[in-house]
Amino acid sequence: MPSPSQNAVVEMVGLTKWYGRGAGGRLALDGLDLVVPSGGVFGVLGRNGAGKTTALRCLLGLVRPTSGVCRVLGADSSSDLHRVINRIGALIETPGLTPSLTGRRNLALLARLDRIGADGVERALRAAGLAERADDPVATYSLGMRQRLGIAAALLRDPEVVVLDEPANGLDPAGIAEIRRLLVSLAAEGRTVLVSSHLLDEAEKMCDSVAVMEAGRCVAVGPIGDLLASAGTGGVIVGVAEVGAARLVLVAAGLNVTIVDGRLRVSCPPADAARVTELLAAERLFVNELRYETPSLEDFFFGLTTPAGAGALP
Amino acid sequence: MTDLFAVDVQRILWRQMTWMMAAFGVLIVAAAGVILFVHTGNHHLFATRSDLRAAVAAAVVPLAFAGYMLGASALGADYTSRALTTLLTWEPRRRLVLASRSCASALVTAGLTVVVLLALIVALLPSAILHGTGGAPNGAWYLSMAAMTLRCVLFTAAVSVVGVSAAAIGRSTTAAVIGIVLYLVLIENTAVQALPSFARWLLVTDAISWIGQNSHTSAGAPNGHTVITGGLLLVGGMAALWAFATRALARRDVT
């Protein structure tokens, strides 16, 4: 169980959630423990059904946990969330807005709750790239535009903590990159951005730390660099003219070698690259390319969450 | 709370449905006024006191239906579109959210009722003035009419709160509509036929007592209840349903 730290923005301790009862019930969260530190972009990763959205819904008081504790900014999400809600901006899945009203009116209604003026609405619309279509009914918006409006609503309060569930849903590649830059810039201003995603490439580009969820539990958490370093899934890529012969030499030396795109991929730490070149040179097989392949978040994720990898998880 | 209430009123007033109901109501009573004027001129005279009173009492049925729909959709539509989910990320106190939405819906329904009833009275005035019989209305009649109009307004506002409550329990406008239809068919109709004495405690007969009675006595009331008793029973039923809806909304997952 993680110990609550003083700068933790979010703390989930033993969070369990059952949907339904009896034999038809489904366990969405299975004693989830998670601490999100203050500042930076924190990603919650996982497959569909891993429990990401349920965890965020518990955090925002939308879903009542079956057991466990969930705190945000020190307030219990189930009982006194209202004390801190004006410091949180959130978007959960597809944004829920009134379709018959324009984007601007939808935001204006929310803004009035916190006595935010028209300039605040305008600023949020511009930040989300929606200023031009702000006076059209939401019913006429594409999924991507609704998503942008949801993000605008989340930013309306100028929040300390931004909670976004799959913010890239429905966005085109340019839109996804734009949202990534926006989230990184929000974190650079000192805010905490908690974002759930299944886009691993995007998460790797924008997150400082991630938590990987599987079957309602957190199976790995930490700064991305630390997680990838601990994964040990990297290897040395070796270019050589006689690939087949070179492979035999290295396998005979006890190394794990595969042929990928006409090159050798040797599973070993970067420091072993010298030994690889030495072995090959001794057989007059000369290396024409040598580089270390950094493991990606995707490699790490699938290593943890594929059925074979899941069995080895703590 | 005041900001939330103001937002809820604004939200209902920005809905097309609200204005369509108001426009439709005014149009219908205007048409009714013209038809009645022509009819009373050619065939019958207009019994000013009793006919005006009967017209206002009759108008409360469609107005109550409109109020119920307005209340049910004020919450039900937001449940369906997930605008309620977004609202709860701004104001997580669900009891407050339901209270505010109920009050806003009641206020707008009351306003709608006043507008339509005033339009109705104006529409019937030509018939009353030019074809009216039974003597000119006096002070007591005006007072009685004003009291009945006020009771109509309070009744439709309460029905609107019932609509909000039903939508909160059923999580959609459709469920709220099905709920009231089932209530009217199964409870008010079928159950009462099987157990006639039960009728005096139900919504429709108490609504008739509350709106239609001339005085504070129970004489002539279908269930033997006075205006006050009928009103109290209506308020009690509304409060019980609202309390149940509040409890349901507070405990339930909103996704």
PDB file of N, CA and C in Angstrom, chain A residues 36-98:
ATOM      1  N   VAL A  36      -0.826   9.967  -6.848  1.00  0.00           N
ATOM      2  CA  VAL A  36      -0.405  10.854  -7.928  1.00  0.00           C
ATOM      3  C   VAL A  36       0.252  12.077  -7.305  1.00  0.00           C
ATOM      4  N   PRO A  37       1.527  12.308  -7.593  1.00  0.00           N
ATOM      5  CA  PRO A  37       2.211  13.445  -6.982  1.00  0.00           C
ATOM      6  C   PRO A  37       1.803  14.773  -7.629  1.00  0.00           C
ATOM      7  N   SER A  38       2.106  15.830  -6.932  1.00  0.00           N
ATOM      8  CA  SER A  38       1.756  17.158  -7.421  1.00  0.00           C
ATOM      9  C   SER A  38       2.659  17.548  -8.597  1.00  0.00           C
ATOM     10  N   GLY A  39       2.067  18.168  -9.611  1.00  0.00           N
ATOM     11  CA  GLY A  39       2.817  18.680 -10.750  1.00  0.00           C
ATOM     12  C   GLY A  39       3.087  17.622 -11.804  1.00  0.00           C
ATOM     13  N   GLY A  40       3.195  18.076 -13.051  1.00  0.00           N
ATOM     14  CA  GLY A  40       3.523  17.176 -14.147  1.00  0.00           C
ATOM     15  C   GLY A  40       2.309  16.480 -14.741  1.00  0.00           C
ATOM     16  N   VAL A  41       2.584  15.723 -15.784  1.00  0.00           N
ATOM     17  CA  VAL A  41       1.517  14.954 -16.436  1.00  0.00           C
ATOM     18  C   VAL A  41       1.634  13.508 -15.980  1.00  0.00           C
ATOM     19  N   PHE A  42       0.588  12.992 -15.381  1.00  0.00           N
ATOM     20  CA  PHE A  42       0.569  11.624 -14.874  1.00  0.00           C
ATOM     21  C   PHE A  42      -0.413  10.825 -15.723  1.00  0.00           C
ATOM     22  N   GLY A  43       0.056   9.780 -16.338  1.00  0.00           N
ATOM     23  CA  GLY A  43      -0.799   8.978 -17.211  1.00  0.00           C
ATOM     24  C   GLY A  43      -1.299   7.726 -16.525  1.00  0.00           C
ATOM     25  N   VAL A  44      -2.551   7.413 -16.762  1.00  0.00           N
ATOM     26  CA  VAL A  44      -3.106   6.132 -16.300  1.00  0.00           C
ATOM     27  C   VAL A  44      -3.354   5.304 -17.547  1.00  0.00           C
ATOM     28  N   LEU A  45      -2.596   4.239 -17.677  1.00  0.00           N
ATOM     29  CA  LEU A  45      -2.660   3.443 -18.902  1.00  0.00           C
ATOM     30  C   LEU A  45      -3.314   2.097 -18.631  1.00  0.00           C
ATOM     31  N   GLY A  46      -3.902   1.564 -19.650  1.00  0.00           N
ATOM     32  CA  GLY A  46      -4.527   0.254 -19.492  1.00  0.00           C
ATOM     33  C   GLY A  46      -5.415  -0.044 -20.667  1.00  0.00           C
ATOM     34  N   ARG A  47      -5.707  -1.328 -20.816  1.00  0.00           N
ATOM     35  CA  ARG A  47      -6.598  -1.720 -21.912  1.00  0.00           C
ATOM     36  C   ARG A  47      -8.010  -1.261 -21.606  1.00  0.00           C
ATOM     37  N   ASN A  48      -8.905  -1.444 -22.570  1.00  0.00           N
ATOM     38  CA  ASN A  48     -10.318  -1.206 -22.309  1.00  0.00           C
ATOM     39  C   ASN A  48     -10.766  -2.166 -21.210  1.00  0.00           C
ATOM     40  N   GLY A  49     -11.460  -1.643 -20.220  1.00  0.00           N
ATOM     41  CA  GLY A  49     -11.954  -2.494 -19.141  1.00  0.00           C
ATOM     42  C   GLY A  49     -10.952  -2.716 -18.025  1.00  0.00           C
ATOM     43  N   ALA A  50      -9.801  -2.051 -18.097  1.00  0.00           N
ATOM     44  CA  ALA A  50      -8.790  -2.222 -17.042  1.00  0.00           C
ATOM     45  C   ALA A  50      -9.183  -1.506 -15.750  1.00  0.00           C
ATOM     46  N   GLY A  51     -10.109  -0.551 -15.864  1.00  0.00           N
ATOM     47  CA  GLY A  51     -10.567   0.161 -14.670  1.00  0.00           C
ATOM     48  C   GLY A  51     -10.158   1.621 -14.632  1.00  0.00           C
ATOM     49  N   LYS A  52      -9.595   2.141 -15.717  1.00  0.00           N
ATOM     50  CA  LYS A  52      -9.113   3.534 -15.738  1.00  0.00           C
ATOM     51  C   LYS A  52     -10.265   4.516 -15.497  1.00  0.00           C
ATOM     52  N   THR A  53     -11.299   4.372 -16.304  1.00  0.00           N
ATOM     53  CA  THR A  53     -12.413   5.328 -16.210  1.00  0.00           C
ATOM     54  C   THR A  53     -13.124   5.211 -14.868  1.00  0.00           C
ATOM     55  N   THR A  54     -13.295   3.985 -14.388  1.00  0.00           N
ATOM     56  CA  THR A  54     -13.954   3.807 -13.083  1.00  0.00           C
ATOM     57  C   THR A  54     -13.139   4.488 -11.984  1.00  0.00           C
ATOM     58  N   ALA A  55     -11.810   4.362 -12.064  1.00  0.00           N
ATOM     59  CA  ALA A  55     -10.959   5.001 -11.051  1.00  0.00           C
ATOM     60  C   ALA A  55     -11.137   6.519 -11.083  1.00  0.00           C
ATOM     61  N   LEU A  56     -11.176   7.079 -12.289  1.00  0.00           N
ATOM     62  CA  LEU A  56     -11.332   8.532 -12.396  1.00  0.00           C
ATOM     63  C   LEU A  56     -12.737   8.964 -11.958  1.00  0.00           C
ATOM     64  N   ARG A  57     -13.717   8.120 -12.256  1.00  0.00           N
ATOM     65  CA  ARG A  57     -15.085   8.446 -11.814  1.00  0.00           C
ATOM     66  C   ARG A  57     -15.187   8.420 -10.291  1.00  0.00           C
ATOM     67  N   CYS A  58     -14.513   7.461  -9.677  1.00  0.00           N
ATOM     68  CA  CYS A  58     -14.492   7.430  -8.203  1.00  0.00           C
ATOM     69  C   CYS A  58     -13.838   8.701  -7.672  1.00  0.00           C
ATOM     70  N   LEU A  59     -12.776   9.094  -8.329  1.00  0.00           N
ATOM     71  CA  LEU A  59     -12.039  10.285  -7.910  1.00  0.00           C
ATOM     72  C   LEU A  59     -12.932  11.524  -7.921  1.00  0.00           C
ATOM     73  N   LEU A  60     -13.824  11.586  -8.904  1.00  0.00           N
ATOM     74  CA  LEU A  60     -14.683  12.763  -9.058  1.00  0.00           C
ATOM     75  C   LEU A  60     -16.040  12.583  -8.381  1.00  0.00           C
ATOM     76  N   GLY A  61     -16.185  11.522  -7.611  1.00  0.00           N
ATOM     77  CA  GLY A  61     -17.424  11.325  -6.854  1.00  0.00           C
ATOM     78  C   GLY A  61     -18.601  10.880  -7.696  1.00  0.00           C
ATOM     79  N   LEU A  62     -18.358  10.514  -8.944  1.00  0.00           N
ATOM     80  CA  LEU A  62     -19.468  10.112  -9.813  1.00  0.00           C
ATOM     81  C   LEU A  62     -19.874   8.674  -9.544  1.00  0.00           C
ATOM     82  N   VAL A  63     -18.896   7.870  -9.191  1.00  0.00           N
ATOM     83  CA  VAL A  63     -19.140   6.462  -8.895  1.00  0.00           C
ATOM     84  C   VAL A  63     -18.786   6.223  -7.433  1.00  0.00           C
ATOM     85  N   ARG A  64     -19.660   5.520  -6.740  1.00  0.00           N
ATOM     86  CA  ARG A  64     -19.428   5.246  -5.319  1.00  0.00           C
ATOM     87  C   ARG A  64     -18.600   3.977  -5.169  1.00  0.00           C
ATOM     88  N   PRO A  65     -17.424   4.051  -4.584  1.00  0.00           N
ATOM     89  CA  PRO A  65     -16.627   2.823  -4.429  1.00  0.00           C
ATOM     90  C   PRO A  65     -17.287   1.849  -3.475  1.00  0.00           C
ATOM     91  N   THR A  66     -17.098   0.561  -3.739  1.00  0.00           N
ATOM     92  CA  THR A  66     -17.641  -0.465  -2.844  1.00  0.00           C
ATOM     93  C   THR A  66     -16.869  -0.451  -1.526  1.00  0.00           C
ATOM     94  N   SER A  67     -15.564  -0.263  -1.607  1.00  0.00           N
ATOM     95  CA  SER A  67     -14.751  -0.096  -0.395  1.00  0.00           C
ATOM     96  C   SER A  67     -13.478   0.653  -0.774  1.00  0.00           C
ATOM     97  N   GLY A  68     -12.745   1.055   0.238  1.00  0.00           N
ATOM     98  CA  GLY A  68     -11.505   1.786  -0.013  1.00  0.00           C
ATOM     99  C   GLY A  68     -11.694   3.288   0.117  1.00  0.00           C
ATOM    100  N   VAL A  69     -10.583   3.973  -0.011  1.00  0.00           N
ATOM    101  CA  VAL A  69     -10.583   5.426   0.179  1.00  0.00           C
ATOM    102  C   VAL A  69     -10.033   6.084  -1.078  1.00  0.00           C
ATOM    103  N   CYS A  70     -10.651   7.196  -1.439  1.00  0.00           N
ATOM    104  CA  CYS A  70     -10.172   7.961  -2.580  1.00  0.00           C
ATOM    105  C   CYS A  70     -10.150   9.434  -2.178  1.00  0.00           C
ATOM    106  N   ARG A  71      -8.986  10.033  -2.229  1.00  0.00           N
ATOM    107  CA  ARG A  71      -8.862  11.440  -1.841  1.00  0.00           C
ATOM    108  C   ARG A  71      -8.270  12.244  -2.982  1.00  0.00           C
ATOM    109  N   VAL A  72      -8.770  13.447  -3.116  1.00  0.00           N
ATOM    110  CA  VAL A  72      -8.180  14.366  -4.083  1.00  0.00           C
ATOM    111  C   VAL A  72      -7.986  15.708  -3.384  1.00  0.00           C
ATOM    112  N   LEU A  73      -6.795  16.239  -3.472  1.00  0.00           N
ATOM    113  CA  LEU A  73      -6.428  17.484  -2.783  1.00  0.00           C
ATOM    114  C   LEU A  73      -6.799  17.407  -1.297  1.00  0.00           C
ATOM    115  N   GLY A  74      -6.682  16.238  -0.739  1.00  0.00           N
ATOM    116  CA  GLY A  74      -6.933  16.034   0.689  1.00  0.00           C
ATOM    117  C   GLY A  74      -8.383  15.797   1.054  1.00  0.00           C
ATOM    118  N   ALA A  75      -9.288  15.923   0.095  1.00  0.00           N
ATOM    119  CA  ALA A  75     -10.721  15.762   0.398  1.00  0.00           C
ATOM    120  C   ALA A  75     -11.188  14.376  -0.023  1.00  0.00           C
ATOM    121  N   ASP A  76     -12.025  13.765   0.810  1.00  0.00           N
ATOM    122  CA  ASP A  76     -12.590  12.464   0.471  1.00  0.00           C
ATOM    123  C   ASP A  76     -13.582  12.638  -0.692  1.00  0.00           C
ATOM    124  N   SER A  77     -13.366  11.872  -1.730  1.00  0.00           N
ATOM    125  CA  SER A  77     -14.206  12.027  -2.926  1.00  0.00           C
ATOM    126  C   SER A  77     -15.671  11.686  -2.678  1.00  0.00           C
ATOM    127  N   SER A  78     -15.920  10.834  -1.712  1.00  0.00           N
ATOM    128  CA  SER A  78     -17.306  10.407  -1.483  1.00  0.00           C
ATOM    129  C   SER A  78     -18.077  11.388  -0.610  1.00  0.00           C
ATOM    130  N   SER A  79     -17.386  12.152   0.214  1.00  0.00           N
ATOM    131  CA  SER A  79     -18.133  12.967   1.179  1.00  0.00           C
ATOM    132  C   SER A  79     -17.853  14.464   1.101  1.00  0.00           C
ATOM    133  N   ASP A  80     -16.615  14.876   0.948  1.00  0.00           N
ATOM    134  CA  ASP A  80     -16.392  16.333   0.984  1.00  0.00           C
ATOM    135  C   ASP A  80     -15.633  16.869  -0.229  1.00  0.00           C
ATOM    136  N   LEU A  81     -15.974  16.285  -1.361  1.00  0.00           N
ATOM    137  CA  LEU A  81     -15.361  16.729  -2.613  1.00  0.00           C
ATOM    138  C   LEU A  81     -15.696  18.203  -2.904  1.00  0.00           C
ATOM    139  N   HIS A  82     -16.879  18.633  -2.462  1.00  0.00           N
ATOM    140  CA  HIS A  82     -17.311  19.997  -2.776  1.00  0.00           C
ATOM    141  C   HIS A  82     -16.349  21.060  -2.239  1.00  0.00           C
ATOM    142  N   ARG A  83     -15.559  20.674  -1.211  1.00  0.00           N
ATOM    143  CA  ARG A  83     -14.605  21.646  -0.640  1.00  0.00           C
ATOM    144  C   ARG A  83     -13.509  22.029  -1.636  1.00  0.00           C
ATOM    145  N   VAL A  84     -13.188  21.086  -2.519  1.00  0.00           N
ATOM    146  CA  VAL A  84     -12.051  21.310  -3.408  1.00  0.00           C
ATOM    147  C   VAL A  84     -12.424  21.290  -4.897  1.00  0.00           C
ATOM    148  N   ILE A  85     -13.712  21.086  -5.173  1.00  0.00           N
ATOM    149  CA  ILE A  85     -14.102  20.846  -6.572  1.00  0.00           C
ATOM    150  C   ILE A  85     -13.763  22.038  -7.471  1.00  0.00           C
ATOM    151  N   ASN A  86     -13.748  23.245  -6.904  1.00  0.00           N
ATOM    152  CA  ASN A  86     -13.452  24.404  -7.756  1.00  0.00           C
ATOM    153  C   ASN A  86     -11.962  24.523  -8.097  1.00  0.00           C
ATOM    154  N   ARG A  87     -11.167  23.561  -7.601  1.00  0.00           N
ATOM    155  CA  ARG A  87      -9.742  23.531  -7.976  1.00  0.00           C
ATOM    156  C   ARG A  87      -9.463  22.406  -8.971  1.00  0.00           C
ATOM    157  N   ILE A  88     -10.545  21.748  -9.408  1.00  0.00           N
ATOM    158  CA  ILE A  88     -10.395  20.590 -10.304  1.00  0.00           C
ATOM    159  C   ILE A  88     -11.163  20.834 -11.607  1.00  0.00           C
ATOM    160  N   GLY A  89     -10.524  20.537 -12.705  1.00  0.00           N
ATOM    161  CA  GLY A  89     -11.212  20.571 -14.000  1.00  0.00           C
ATOM    162  C   GLY A  89     -11.220  19.160 -14.550  1.00  0.00           C
ATOM    163  N   ALA A  90     -12.361  18.706 -15.059  1.00  0.00           N
ATOM    164  CA  ALA A  90     -12.428  17.290 -15.441  1.00  0.00           C
ATOM    165  C   ALA A  90     -13.199  17.064 -16.728  1.00  0.00           C
ATOM    166  N   LEU A  91     -12.773  16.055 -17.425  1.00  0.00           N
ATOM    167  CA  LEU A  91     -13.501  15.564 -18.598  1.00  0.00           C
ATOM    168  C   LEU A  91     -13.481  14.049 -18.516  1.00  0.00           C
ATOM    169  N   ILE A  92     -14.659  13.448 -18.422  1.00  0.00           N
ATOM    170  CA  ILE A  92     -14.752  11.991 -18.321  1.00  0.00           C
ATOM    171  C   ILE A  92     -15.397  11.454 -19.582  1.00  0.00           C
ATOM    172  N   GLU A  93     -14.655  10.653 -20.298  1.00  0.00           N
ATOM    173  CA  GLU A  93     -15.094  10.060 -21.571  1.00  0.00           C
ATOM    174  C   GLU A  93     -15.622  11.152 -22.510  1.00  0.00           C
ATOM    175  N   THR A  94     -16.649  10.825 -23.287  1.00  0.00           N
ATOM    176  CA  THR A  94     -17.223  11.822 -24.182  1.00  0.00           C
ATOM    177  C   THR A  94     -17.895  12.890 -23.336  1.00  0.00           C
ATOM    178  N   PRO A  95     -17.615  14.153 -23.601  1.00  0.00           N
ATOM    179  CA  PRO A  95     -18.157  15.188 -22.724  1.00  0.00           C
ATOM    180  C   PRO A  95     -19.684  15.232 -22.739  1.00  0.00           C
ATOM    181  N   GLY A  96     -20.260  15.353 -21.556  1.00  0.00           N
ATOM    182  CA  GLY A  96     -21.709  15.448 -21.432  1.00  0.00           C
ATOM    183  C   GLY A  96     -22.134  16.899 -21.483  1.00  0.00           C
ATOM    184  N   LEU A  97     -22.764  17.276 -22.580  1.00  0.00           N
ATOM    185  CA  LEU A  97     -23.186  18.666 -22.757  1.00  0.00           C
ATOM    186  C   LEU A  97     -24.601  18.684 -23.307  1.00  0.00           C
ATOM    187  N   THR A  98     -25.258  19.822 -23.210  1.00  0.00           N
ATOM    188  CA  THR A  98     -26.629  19.904 -23.708  1.00  0.00           C
ATOM    189  C   THR A  98     -26.591  20.104 -25.226  1.00  0.00           C
TER     190      THR A  98
END
